[in-house]
mmCIF file of C-alpha atoms and ligand atoms in Angstrom:
data_model
loop_
_atom_site.group_PDB
_atom_site.id
_atom_site.type_symbol
_atom_site.label_atom_id
_atom_site.label_comp_id
_atom_site.label_asym_id
_atom_site.label_seq_id
_atom_site.Cartn_x
_atom_site.Cartn_y
_atom_site.Cartn_z
ATOM 1 C CA UNK A 1 5.160 34.757 -5.055
ATOM 2 C CA UNK A 2 3.873 38.313 -5.495
ATOM 3 C CA UNK A 3 0.819 39.540 -3.628
ATOM 4 C CA UNK A 4 -1.966 41.727 -4.969
ATOM 5 C CA UNK A 5 -3.879 43.683 -2.358
ATOM 6 C CA UNK A 6 -7.344 45.124 -2.905
ATOM 7 C CA UNK A 7 -7.173 47.745 -0.215
ATOM 8 C CA UNK A 8 -9.481 50.295 1.327
ATOM 9 C CA UNK A 9 -12.598 48.119 1.044
ATOM 10 C CA UNK A 10 -15.461 49.823 2.865
ATOM 11 C CA UNK A 11 -17.487 46.626 3.240
ATOM 12 C CA UNK A 12 -16.263 43.161 2.296
ATOM 13 C CA UNK A 13 -18.820 40.376 1.995
ATOM 14 C CA UNK A 14 -16.857 37.173 2.521
ATOM 15 C CA UNK A 15 -19.661 34.577 2.713
ATOM 16 C CA UNK A 16 -17.373 32.839 5.176
ATOM 17 C CA UNK A 17 -19.195 31.689 8.325
ATOM 18 C CA UNK A 18 -16.406 32.936 10.603
ATOM 19 C CA UNK A 19 -15.461 36.155 8.813
ATOM 20 C CA UNK A 20 -18.935 37.293 7.775
ATOM 21 C CA UNK A 21 -19.047 40.905 6.549
ATOM 22 C CA UNK A 22 -15.921 42.925 7.311
ATOM 23 C CA UNK A 23 -15.681 46.723 7.369
ATOM 24 C CA UNK A 24 -12.466 48.565 6.394
ATOM 25 C CA UNK A 25 -10.847 45.480 4.956
ATOM 26 C CA UNK A 26 -8.115 44.459 2.537
ATOM 27 C CA UNK A 27 -8.152 41.346 0.395
ATOM 28 C CA UNK A 28 -4.734 39.765 -0.156
ATOM 29 C CA UNK A 29 -4.460 37.647 -3.297
ATOM 30 C CA UNK A 30 -1.619 35.305 -4.227
ATOM 31 C CA UNK A 31 -1.434 33.033 -7.210
ATOM 32 C CA UNK A 32 -5.066 33.684 -8.171
ATOM 33 C CA UNK A 33 -6.424 32.705 -4.750
ATOM 34 C CA UNK A 34 -7.385 34.593 -1.618
ATOM 35 C CA UNK A 35 -4.403 34.456 0.736
ATOM 36 C CA UNK A 36 -5.940 36.465 3.585
ATOM 37 C CA UNK A 37 -8.540 39.009 4.631
ATOM 38 C CA UNK A 38 -6.842 41.772 6.611
ATOM 39 C CA UNK A 39 -7.492 45.225 7.972
ATOM 40 C CA UNK A 40 -7.309 48.084 5.439
ATOM 41 C CA UNK A 41 -3.728 49.199 4.893
ATOM 42 C CA UNK A 42 -2.265 45.736 4.269
ATOM 43 C CA UNK A 43 0.980 45.575 2.304
ATOM 44 C CA UNK A 44 1.468 43.894 -1.068
ATOM 45 C CA UNK A 45 3.533 44.045 -4.263
ATOM 46 C CA UNK A 46 0.613 45.558 -6.145
ATOM 47 C CA UNK A 47 -2.222 47.553 -4.627
ATOM 48 C CA UNK A 48 -5.668 48.307 -6.000
ATOM 49 C CA UNK A 49 -7.602 50.967 -4.124
ATOM 50 C CA UNK A 50 -11.303 50.183 -3.746
ATOM 51 C CA UNK A 51 -11.923 53.687 -2.419
ATOM 52 C CA UNK A 52 -14.225 52.597 0.404
ATOM 53 C CA UNK A 53 -16.543 50.660 -1.902
ATOM 54 C CA UNK A 54 -18.291 47.381 -1.232
ATOM 55 C CA UNK A 55 -16.560 44.218 -2.478
ATOM 56 C CA UNK A 56 -18.465 40.962 -2.911
ATOM 57 C CA UNK A 57 -17.605 37.479 -4.184
ATOM 58 C CA UNK A 58 -18.147 37.418 -7.955
ATOM 59 C CA UNK A 59 -21.589 36.151 -8.911
ATOM 60 C CA UNK A 60 -21.829 32.434 -9.669
ATOM 61 C CA UNK A 61 -24.445 32.131 -12.397
ATOM 62 C CA UNK A 62 -25.498 28.502 -12.169
ATOM 63 C CA UNK A 63 -28.039 28.517 -15.022
ATOM 64 C CA UNK A 64 -27.394 29.946 -18.494
ATOM 65 C CA UNK A 65 -28.015 28.992 -22.116
ATOM 66 C CA UNK A 66 -25.292 31.299 -23.431
ATOM 67 C CA UNK A 67 -24.526 29.561 -26.733
ATOM 68 C CA UNK A 68 -27.194 30.267 -29.335
ATOM 69 C CA UNK A 69 -27.860 32.206 -32.534
ATOM 70 C CA UNK A 70 -30.888 34.204 -33.631
ATOM 71 C CA UNK A 71 -33.216 36.671 -31.992
ATOM 72 C CA UNK A 72 -36.664 36.342 -30.450
ATOM 73 C CA UNK A 73 -37.396 39.980 -29.703
ATOM 74 C CA UNK A 74 -40.666 39.755 -31.656
ATOM 75 C CA UNK A 75 -41.809 36.819 -29.539
ATOM 76 C CA UNK A 76 -41.070 38.858 -26.414
ATOM 77 C CA UNK A 77 -43.016 41.841 -27.779
ATOM 78 C CA UNK A 78 -45.980 39.609 -28.618
ATOM 79 C CA UNK A 79 -45.867 38.205 -25.106
ATOM 80 C CA UNK A 80 -45.923 41.672 -23.614
ATOM 81 C CA UNK A 81 -49.022 42.259 -25.754
ATOM 82 C CA UNK A 82 -50.748 39.225 -24.256
ATOM 83 C CA UNK A 83 -49.459 36.069 -26.004
ATOM 84 C CA UNK A 84 -48.516 33.228 -23.646
ATOM 85 C CA UNK A 85 -45.010 31.772 -23.271
ATOM 86 C CA UNK A 86 -44.661 28.250 -24.671
ATOM 87 C CA UNK A 87 -41.775 25.778 -24.564
ATOM 88 C CA UNK A 88 -42.077 25.413 -28.362
ATOM 89 C CA UNK A 89 -40.252 28.720 -28.937
ATOM 90 C CA UNK A 90 -37.038 26.791 -28.280
ATOM 91 C CA UNK A 91 -37.401 25.360 -31.792
ATOM 92 C CA UNK A 92 -37.042 28.850 -33.305
ATOM 93 C CA UNK A 93 -33.645 29.268 -31.677
ATOM 94 C CA UNK A 94 -32.751 25.704 -32.632
ATOM 95 C CA UNK A 95 -33.230 26.520 -36.336
ATOM 96 C CA UNK A 96 -30.991 29.615 -36.079
ATOM 97 C CA UNK A 97 -28.366 27.811 -33.998
ATOM 98 C CA UNK A 98 -28.134 24.845 -36.356
ATOM 99 C CA UNK A 99 -27.600 27.264 -39.261
ATOM 100 C CA UNK A 100 -24.746 29.168 -37.550
ATOM 101 C CA UNK A 101 -21.065 28.297 -37.976
ATOM 102 C CA UNK A 102 -18.962 27.297 -35.004
ATOM 103 C CA UNK A 103 -17.034 30.583 -35.305
ATOM 104 C CA UNK A 104 -20.273 32.562 -35.180
ATOM 105 C CA UNK A 105 -21.414 30.671 -32.085
ATOM 106 C CA UNK A 106 -18.083 31.251 -30.338
ATOM 107 C CA UNK A 107 -18.224 34.983 -31.151
ATOM 108 C CA UNK A 108 -21.818 35.304 -29.927
ATOM 109 C CA UNK A 109 -21.072 33.446 -26.701
ATOM 110 C CA UNK A 110 -17.891 35.485 -26.132
ATOM 111 C CA UNK A 111 -19.851 38.748 -26.427
ATOM 112 C CA UNK A 112 -22.392 37.494 -23.877
ATOM 113 C CA UNK A 113 -19.593 36.300 -21.589
ATOM 114 C CA UNK A 114 -18.066 39.811 -21.709
ATOM 115 C CA UNK A 115 -21.458 41.286 -20.899
ATOM 116 C CA UNK A 116 -21.727 38.914 -17.913
ATOM 117 C CA UNK A 117 -18.287 39.983 -16.668
ATOM 118 C CA UNK A 118 -19.466 43.595 -16.713
ATOM 119 C CA UNK A 119 -22.382 42.432 -14.542
ATOM 120 C CA UNK A 120 -19.974 40.911 -12.006
ATOM 121 C CA UNK A 121 -20.460 37.270 -13.022
ATOM 122 C CA UNK A 122 -17.143 35.527 -12.506
ATOM 123 C CA UNK A 123 -18.196 31.922 -12.960
ATOM 124 C CA UNK A 124 -21.048 30.475 -14.963
ATOM 125 C CA UNK A 125 -22.661 27.284 -16.108
ATOM 126 C CA UNK A 126 -23.620 26.926 -19.772
ATOM 127 C CA UNK A 127 -26.166 24.497 -21.197
ATOM 128 C CA UNK A 128 -26.467 23.099 -24.694
ATOM 129 C CA UNK A 129 -30.021 22.480 -25.885
ATOM 130 C CA UNK A 130 -30.451 24.543 -29.043
ATOM 131 C CA UNK A 131 -28.968 21.938 -31.392
ATOM 132 C CA UNK A 132 -31.054 18.822 -30.698
ATOM 133 C CA UNK A 133 -29.119 16.626 -33.153
ATOM 134 C CA UNK A 134 -26.107 14.543 -32.212
ATOM 135 C CA UNK A 135 -23.671 16.739 -34.127
ATOM 136 C CA UNK A 136 -25.112 20.110 -33.182
ATOM 137 C CA UNK A 137 -25.444 19.249 -29.481
ATOM 138 C CA UNK A 138 -21.843 18.043 -29.504
ATOM 139 C CA UNK A 139 -20.800 21.311 -31.141
ATOM 140 C CA UNK A 140 -22.684 23.382 -28.541
ATOM 141 C CA UNK A 141 -21.117 21.452 -25.659
ATOM 142 C CA UNK A 142 -17.644 21.888 -27.093
ATOM 143 C CA UNK A 143 -18.196 25.630 -27.682
ATOM 144 C CA UNK A 144 -19.496 25.994 -24.117
ATOM 145 C CA UNK A 145 -16.393 24.200 -22.827
ATOM 146 C CA UNK A 146 -14.298 27.096 -24.204
ATOM 147 C CA UNK A 147 -15.940 29.317 -21.574
ATOM 148 C CA UNK A 148 -16.490 27.158 -18.500
ATOM 149 C CA UNK A 149 -15.805 23.863 -16.768
ATOM 150 C CA UNK A 150 -19.499 23.677 -15.908
ATOM 151 C CA UNK A 151 -21.012 22.564 -19.197
ATOM 152 C CA UNK A 152 -24.444 20.958 -19.096
ATOM 153 C CA UNK A 153 -25.726 18.634 -21.806
ATOM 154 C CA UNK A 154 -29.386 19.539 -22.410
ATOM 155 C CA UNK A 155 -30.324 17.426 -25.427
ATOM 156 C CA UNK A 156 -33.653 16.900 -23.615
ATOM 157 C CA UNK A 157 -34.611 20.576 -23.890
ATOM 158 C CA UNK A 158 -37.603 20.023 -26.169
ATOM 159 C CA UNK A 159 -38.577 17.417 -28.779
ATOM 160 C CA UNK A 160 -37.287 18.775 -32.117
ATOM 161 C CA UNK A 161 -39.728 19.254 -35.008
ATOM 162 C CA UNK A 162 -38.442 16.230 -36.918
ATOM 163 C CA UNK A 163 -39.438 13.992 -33.964
ATOM 164 C CA UNK A 164 -42.905 15.531 -33.515
ATOM 165 C CA UNK A 165 -45.181 12.828 -32.105
ATOM 166 C CA UNK A 166 -42.199 10.511 -31.510
ATOM 167 C CA UNK A 167 -40.868 11.841 -28.223
ATOM 168 C CA UNK A 168 -39.894 8.400 -26.908
ATOM 169 C CA UNK A 169 -37.745 7.787 -29.994
ATOM 170 C CA UNK A 170 -36.036 11.134 -29.481
ATOM 171 C CA UNK A 171 -35.387 10.291 -25.825
ATOM 172 C CA UNK A 172 -33.572 7.141 -26.980
ATOM 173 C CA UNK A 173 -31.314 9.258 -29.201
ATOM 174 C CA UNK A 174 -30.598 11.611 -26.289
ATOM 175 C CA UNK A 175 -29.756 8.665 -24.023
ATOM 176 C CA UNK A 176 -27.681 6.961 -26.684
ATOM 177 C CA UNK A 177 -25.607 8.555 -29.443
ATOM 178 C CA UNK A 178 -26.172 12.147 -28.320
ATOM 179 C CA UNK A 179 -25.096 11.500 -24.755
ATOM 180 C CA UNK A 180 -22.049 9.557 -25.949
ATOM 181 C CA UNK A 181 -21.025 12.484 -28.180
ATOM 182 C CA UNK A 182 -21.624 15.179 -25.558
ATOM 183 C CA UNK A 183 -20.500 13.580 -22.295
ATOM 184 C CA UNK A 184 -16.762 14.100 -22.962
ATOM 185 C CA UNK A 185 -17.378 17.894 -23.062
ATOM 186 C CA UNK A 186 -19.823 18.096 -20.164
ATOM 187 C CA UNK A 187 -19.947 17.856 -16.386
ATOM 188 C CA UNK A 188 -23.748 17.826 -16.079
ATOM 189 C CA UNK A 189 -26.915 16.533 -17.738
ATOM 190 C CA UNK A 190 -30.231 18.390 -17.541
ATOM 191 C CA UNK A 191 -33.808 17.752 -18.685
ATOM 192 C CA UNK A 192 -36.782 20.078 -19.124
ATOM 193 C CA UNK A 193 -39.421 18.150 -17.155
ATOM 194 C CA UNK A 194 -42.592 20.043 -18.052
ATOM 195 C CA UNK A 195 -45.818 19.735 -20.060
ATOM 196 C CA UNK A 196 -44.835 20.424 -23.676
ATOM 197 C CA UNK A 197 -41.301 19.119 -23.110
ATOM 198 C CA UNK A 198 -40.582 15.778 -21.333
ATOM 199 C CA UNK A 199 -42.779 13.849 -18.888
ATOM 200 C CA UNK A 200 -41.621 12.286 -15.649
ATOM 201 C CA UNK A 201 -40.807 8.888 -17.112
ATOM 202 C CA UNK A 202 -38.868 10.337 -20.030
ATOM 203 C CA UNK A 203 -37.042 12.728 -17.710
ATOM 204 C CA UNK A 204 -36.064 9.925 -15.341
ATOM 205 C CA UNK A 205 -34.747 7.872 -18.273
ATOM 206 C CA UNK A 206 -32.594 10.782 -19.473
ATOM 207 C CA UNK A 207 -31.193 11.431 -15.994
ATOM 208 C CA UNK A 208 -30.418 7.750 -15.386
ATOM 209 C CA UNK A 209 -28.490 7.537 -18.641
ATOM 210 C CA UNK A 210 -26.545 10.688 -17.783
ATOM 211 C CA UNK A 211 -25.683 9.378 -14.365
ATOM 212 C CA UNK A 212 -24.436 6.114 -15.883
ATOM 213 C CA UNK A 213 -22.214 8.189 -18.172
ATOM 214 C CA UNK A 214 -20.688 9.892 -15.121
ATOM 215 C CA UNK A 215 -22.527 13.223 -15.345
ATOM 216 C CA UNK A 216 -24.039 15.115 -12.429
ATOM 217 C CA UNK A 217 -27.771 15.791 -12.572
ATOM 218 C CA UNK A 218 -29.773 19.000 -12.956
ATOM 219 C CA UNK A 219 -33.475 19.473 -13.745
ATOM 220 C CA UNK A 220 -35.655 22.250 -15.177
ATOM 221 C CA UNK A 221 -38.822 21.796 -13.146
ATOM 222 C CA UNK A 222 -42.091 23.431 -12.111
ATOM 223 C CA UNK A 223 -41.559 26.400 -14.429
ATOM 224 C CA UNK A 224 -44.910 26.673 -16.191
ATOM 225 C CA UNK A 225 -47.100 24.861 -13.694
ATOM 226 C CA UNK A 226 -47.030 22.338 -10.859
ATOM 227 C CA UNK A 227 -45.461 19.045 -11.899
ATOM 228 C CA UNK A 228 -43.132 16.204 -10.995
ATOM 229 C CA UNK A 229 -39.832 17.993 -11.729
ATOM 230 C CA UNK A 230 -38.884 19.027 -8.200
ATOM 231 C CA UNK A 231 -39.671 15.666 -6.628
ATOM 232 C CA UNK A 232 -37.905 13.789 -9.407
ATOM 233 C CA UNK A 233 -34.802 15.961 -8.947
ATOM 234 C CA UNK A 234 -34.780 15.280 -5.212
ATOM 235 C CA UNK A 235 -35.439 11.570 -5.670
ATOM 236 C CA UNK A 236 -32.503 11.290 -8.041
ATOM 237 C CA UNK A 237 -30.143 13.407 -5.965
ATOM 238 C CA UNK A 238 -29.817 16.189 -8.551
ATOM 239 C CA UNK A 239 -27.501 19.037 -7.582
ATOM 240 C CA UNK A 240 -30.160 21.576 -8.496
ATOM 241 C CA UNK A 241 -33.726 21.929 -9.696
ATOM 242 C CA UNK A 242 -34.224 25.171 -11.531
ATOM 243 C CA UNK A 243 -37.196 27.521 -11.913
ATOM 244 C CA UNK A 244 -39.340 26.215 -8.972
ATOM 245 C CA UNK A 245 -41.997 28.788 -9.781
ATOM 246 C CA UNK A 246 -44.972 26.542 -8.953
ATOM 247 C CA UNK A 247 -44.254 24.658 -5.736
ATOM 248 C CA UNK A 248 -46.682 22.557 -3.741
ATOM 249 C CA UNK A 249 -46.166 21.810 -0.042
ATOM 250 C CA UNK A 250 -44.729 18.368 -0.842
ATOM 251 C CA UNK A 251 -42.151 19.977 -3.175
ATOM 252 C CA UNK A 252 -41.004 22.382 -0.484
ATOM 253 C CA UNK A 253 -40.789 19.575 2.074
ATOM 254 C CA UNK A 254 -38.816 17.404 -0.331
ATOM 255 C CA UNK A 255 -36.365 20.238 -1.058
ATOM 256 C CA UNK A 256 -35.909 21.018 2.617
ATOM 257 C CA UNK A 257 -35.043 17.398 3.388
ATOM 258 C CA UNK A 258 -32.531 17.126 0.528
ATOM 259 C CA UNK A 259 -29.185 18.369 -0.805
ATOM 260 C CA UNK A 260 -30.852 19.549 -3.994
ATOM 261 C CA UNK A 261 -30.605 23.311 -4.396
ATOM 262 C CA UNK A 262 -33.767 25.196 -5.413
ATOM 263 C CA UNK A 263 -32.547 27.615 -8.070
ATOM 264 C CA UNK A 264 -34.807 30.567 -8.774
ATOM 265 C CA UNK A 265 -34.702 32.395 -12.103
ATOM 266 C CA UNK A 266 -36.757 35.528 -11.460
ATOM 267 C CA UNK A 267 -35.881 37.281 -14.724
ATOM 268 C CA UNK A 268 -37.692 34.395 -16.434
ATOM 269 C CA UNK A 269 -40.866 34.984 -14.466
ATOM 270 C CA UNK A 270 -40.539 38.684 -15.308
ATOM 271 C CA UNK A 271 -39.998 38.044 -18.990
ATOM 272 C CA UNK A 272 -42.719 35.427 -19.349
ATOM 273 C CA UNK A 273 -45.207 37.395 -17.251
ATOM 274 C CA UNK A 274 -45.630 34.636 -14.728
ATOM 275 C CA UNK A 275 -46.126 34.791 -11.016
ATOM 276 C CA UNK A 276 -42.932 34.823 -8.922
ATOM 277 C CA UNK A 277 -42.000 31.903 -6.686
ATOM 278 C CA UNK A 278 -42.326 32.389 -2.957
ATOM 279 C CA UNK A 279 -38.671 32.075 -1.978
ATOM 280 C CA UNK A 280 -39.452 33.008 1.627
ATOM 281 C CA UNK A 281 -41.463 29.822 2.046
ATOM 282 C CA UNK A 282 -38.620 27.704 0.647
ATOM 283 C CA UNK A 283 -35.918 29.386 2.734
ATOM 284 C CA UNK A 284 -37.988 29.212 5.913
ATOM 285 C CA UNK A 285 -38.535 25.497 5.318
ATOM 286 C CA UNK A 286 -34.744 25.070 5.392
ATOM 287 C CA UNK A 287 -33.891 24.426 1.732
ATOM 288 C CA UNK A 288 -30.737 25.777 0.085
ATOM 289 C CA UNK A 289 -31.527 28.308 -2.632
ATOM 290 C CA UNK A 290 -29.721 29.911 -5.538
ATOM 291 C CA UNK A 291 -30.583 32.783 -7.870
ATOM 292 C CA UNK A 292 -29.356 32.709 -11.488
ATOM 293 C CA UNK A 293 -29.961 34.685 -14.673
ATOM 294 C CA UNK A 294 -31.082 31.897 -17.054
ATOM 295 C CA UNK A 295 -29.654 34.015 -19.861
ATOM 296 C CA UNK A 296 -31.367 32.680 -23.014
ATOM 297 C CA UNK A 297 -33.098 34.245 -26.022
ATOM 298 C CA UNK A 298 -36.620 33.053 -25.208
ATOM 299 C CA UNK A 299 -37.543 33.376 -21.590
ATOM 300 C CA UNK A 300 -34.844 35.561 -20.008
ATOM 301 C CA UNK A 301 -32.458 37.511 -22.217
ATOM 302 C CA UNK A 302 -30.398 39.154 -19.520
ATOM 303 C CA UNK A 303 -26.962 38.829 -17.931
ATOM 304 C CA UNK A 304 -27.868 41.283 -15.181
ATOM 305 C CA UNK A 305 -27.602 39.458 -11.876
ATOM 306 C CA UNK A 306 -28.329 42.789 -10.175
ATOM 307 C CA UNK A 307 -31.725 42.845 -11.896
ATOM 308 C CA UNK A 308 -32.361 39.266 -10.723
ATOM 309 C CA UNK A 309 -31.507 40.260 -7.146
ATOM 310 C CA UNK A 310 -33.860 43.232 -7.311
ATOM 311 C CA UNK A 311 -36.709 40.938 -8.406
ATOM 312 C CA UNK A 312 -35.836 38.333 -5.768
ATOM 313 C CA UNK A 313 -36.074 40.941 -3.035
ATOM 314 C CA UNK A 314 -38.985 42.952 -4.410
ATOM 315 C CA UNK A 315 -41.163 40.060 -5.552
ATOM 316 C CA UNK A 316 -39.959 36.850 -3.903
ATOM 317 C CA UNK A 317 -39.676 38.025 -0.303
ATOM 318 C CA UNK A 318 -35.925 37.531 0.030
ATOM 319 C CA UNK A 319 -33.780 39.990 1.972
ATOM 320 C CA UNK A 320 -30.957 41.712 0.067
ATOM 321 C CA UNK A 321 -28.439 39.641 2.001
ATOM 322 C CA UNK A 322 -30.231 36.375 1.210
ATOM 323 C CA UNK A 323 -30.441 37.295 -2.456
ATOM 324 C CA UNK A 324 -26.729 38.128 -2.609
ATOM 325 C CA UNK A 325 -25.847 34.875 -0.864
ATOM 326 C CA UNK A 326 -28.097 32.948 -3.256
ATOM 327 C CA UNK A 327 -26.375 34.475 -6.306
ATOM 328 C CA UNK A 328 -22.883 33.720 -5.003
ATOM 329 C CA UNK A 329 -22.620 30.879 -2.472
ATOM 330 C CA UNK A 330 -25.975 29.437 -3.547
ATOM 331 C CA UNK A 331 -24.809 29.283 -7.168
ATOM 332 C CA UNK A 332 -21.618 27.555 -6.051
ATOM 333 C CA UNK A 333 -23.647 24.991 -4.110
ATOM 334 C CA UNK A 334 -25.919 24.427 -7.091
ATOM 335 C CA UNK A 335 -22.766 23.581 -9.042
ATOM 336 C CA UNK A 336 -21.302 21.623 -6.127
ATOM 337 C CA UNK A 337 -18.181 23.784 -6.080
ATOM 338 C CA UNK A 338 -16.334 24.982 -3.024
ATOM 339 C CA UNK A 339 -13.728 27.113 -4.811
ATOM 340 C CA UNK A 340 -16.076 29.966 -5.772
ATOM 341 C CA UNK A 341 -18.901 31.984 -4.204
ATOM 342 C CA UNK A 342 -16.953 33.058 -1.127
ATOM 343 C CA UNK A 343 -13.864 35.101 -0.276
ATOM 344 C CA UNK A 344 -11.827 33.421 2.426
ATOM 345 C CA UNK A 345 -8.309 32.023 2.383
ATOM 346 C CA UNK A 346 -7.973 29.376 -0.328
ATOM 347 C CA UNK A 347 -10.955 30.489 -2.439
ATOM 348 C CA UNK A 348 -10.456 31.488 -6.088
ATOM 349 C CA UNK A 349 -10.017 35.248 -6.089
ATOM 350 C CA UNK A 350 -13.234 35.964 -8.021
ATOM 351 C CA UNK A 351 -14.309 39.421 -6.985
ATOM 352 C CA UNK A 352 -16.819 42.104 -7.905
ATOM 353 C CA UNK A 353 -16.121 45.658 -6.751
ATOM 354 C CA UNK A 354 -19.376 47.582 -6.533
ATOM 355 C CA UNK A 355 -19.585 51.293 -7.158
ATOM 356 C CA UNK A 356 -21.637 51.513 -3.980
ATOM 357 C CA UNK A 357 -21.102 51.457 -0.227
ATOM 358 C CA UNK A 358 -23.247 48.327 0.206
ATOM 359 C CA UNK A 359 -24.561 45.361 -1.787
ATOM 360 C CA UNK A 360 -28.078 46.516 -0.922
ATOM 361 C CA UNK A 361 -27.632 49.167 -3.631
ATOM 362 C CA UNK A 362 -27.950 46.338 -6.174
ATOM 363 C CA UNK A 363 -31.603 46.241 -5.150
ATOM 364 C CA UNK A 364 -32.044 49.862 -4.091
ATOM 365 C CA UNK A 365 -30.781 51.187 -7.458
ATOM 366 C CA UNK A 366 -32.383 48.744 -9.938
ATOM 367 C CA UNK A 367 -31.197 48.911 -13.521
ATOM 368 C CA UNK A 368 -28.053 50.896 -12.675
ATOM 369 C CA UNK A 369 -24.798 49.180 -13.697
ATOM 370 C CA UNK A 370 -23.112 49.144 -10.299
ATOM 371 C CA UNK A 371 -20.189 46.802 -10.952
ATOM 372 C CA UNK A 372 -17.038 48.919 -11.096
ATOM 373 C CA UNK A 373 -14.558 46.074 -11.623
ATOM 374 C CA UNK A 374 -14.545 42.301 -11.967
ATOM 375 C CA UNK A 375 -11.587 40.061 -11.148
ATOM 376 C CA UNK A 376 -11.380 36.380 -12.029
ATOM 377 C CA UNK A 377 -8.688 34.353 -10.279
ATOM 378 C CA UNK A 378 -7.061 37.615 -9.194
ATOM 379 C CA UNK A 379 -6.940 39.185 -12.680
ATOM 380 C CA UNK A 380 -8.875 42.318 -13.539
ATOM 381 C CA UNK A 381 -11.058 41.061 -16.404
ATOM 382 C CA UNK A 382 -13.204 44.156 -16.600
ATOM 383 C CA UNK A 383 -13.241 47.589 -15.088
ATOM 384 C CA UNK A 384 -15.442 50.595 -15.641
ATOM 385 C CA UNK A 385 -13.235 53.145 -17.430
ATOM 386 C CA UNK A 386 -14.596 55.851 -15.097
ATOM 387 C CA UNK A 387 -13.675 53.891 -11.999
ATOM 388 C CA UNK A 388 -10.522 55.183 -10.309
ATOM 389 C CA UNK A 389 -9.262 51.722 -9.332
ATOM 390 C CA UNK A 390 -5.729 52.943 -8.746
ATOM 391 C CA UNK A 391 -2.745 50.695 -8.884
ATOM 392 C CA UNK A 392 0.098 51.873 -6.655
HETATM 393 O O1 NIG B 1 -34.875 27.807 -18.850
HETATM 394 N N1 NIG B 1 -37.215 26.098 -19.723
HETATM 395 C C1 NIG B 1 -36.573 25.786 -20.654
HETATM 396 N N2 NIG B 1 -35.548 26.433 -21.211
HETATM 397 C C2 NIG B 1 -35.323 27.817 -21.140
HETATM 398 C C3 NIG B 1 -36.168 28.530 -22.149
HETATM 399 C C4 NIG B 1 -35.556 28.552 -23.438
HETATM 400 C C5 NIG B 1 -36.282 29.249 -24.524
HETATM 401 O O2 NIG B 1 -37.453 29.669 -24.451
HETATM 402 O O3 NIG B 1 -35.583 29.372 -25.541
HETATM 403 C C6 NIG B 1 -35.575 28.308 -19.738
HETATM 404 O O4 NIG B 1 -36.433 29.144 -19.505
#
């Protein structure tokens, strides 16, 4: 078995409780997995020189809606001019997505996946939710499965126009034929539990059906106002409840006493001109947190995890270290995975090499593309052409 060594790492963030952060390190990779963390100068069959840079676990983006067609730039511009964000915008993307061919959807998702690799995202979750018919949701789940093992069926994203005023009937379709068609392609089920989308009872019904079909549970909750989403997610043992922008004391207490990860999506709060969640309060209460991009055309059209970290630190009272952990290990926990989000022996060798001496530059230099190279399972999937990542 041949070994690849990423050598001359100025600062390695391992996210391993014993190793912690290691200065002057080398990462030894065999067969796509981390074999060892050693001192700089380790031997291997192939050597990549990090030139003293900071190396972190690749970002684990636990919340994306990467498969869609159409553009909502005008909606964003109107919002910046004062219009409010509303869940109903999802229908605009649904019309465009239904009209696209499978090949077009694959090409669009592949371009966004490449963009995410350039941002250091090595593993991601992808939701359906812009089809909202049995056939188009099935198609979105199967397209998403070409890019990740973490596909989430989100037929309960919003009630489609043809079911206006008949939400309960639509919920029965989601729980029945749509779930049956999508479950073979998915690992997770999700529901948008919010005014204007699905109420608590409807959300519970969707989650129960998904669980019976063998899917893990995720919830969009407390995005646009206080509501039952967080407590429902905890009650049902969901892996993650996402957004968590409007949290009451009881929500924070419930999260802290549970295994449900609170996933923050700060680029959404930026892009919808909402307040930011108080992550400090949630972390101090003892809950596990994640930060994700929520890449989607309506509320957060970005693949820049660095931007999300900058917001989390600047506006949500997280430290740079907490934000980095949330976007790596936290994302892995939100997806209930132990193979990604850390760099210790046995982990998948998913790595981001930063063109910076420390991860804090992700926050300190907002908007600057600081990822010099991205490796997935030990393979260089992207590298900045200007980056002298020498092979010797
Ligand atoms: O996570 N909250 C619901 N879904 C997406 C928004 C999608 C859209 O506006 O198209 C979100 O923000």
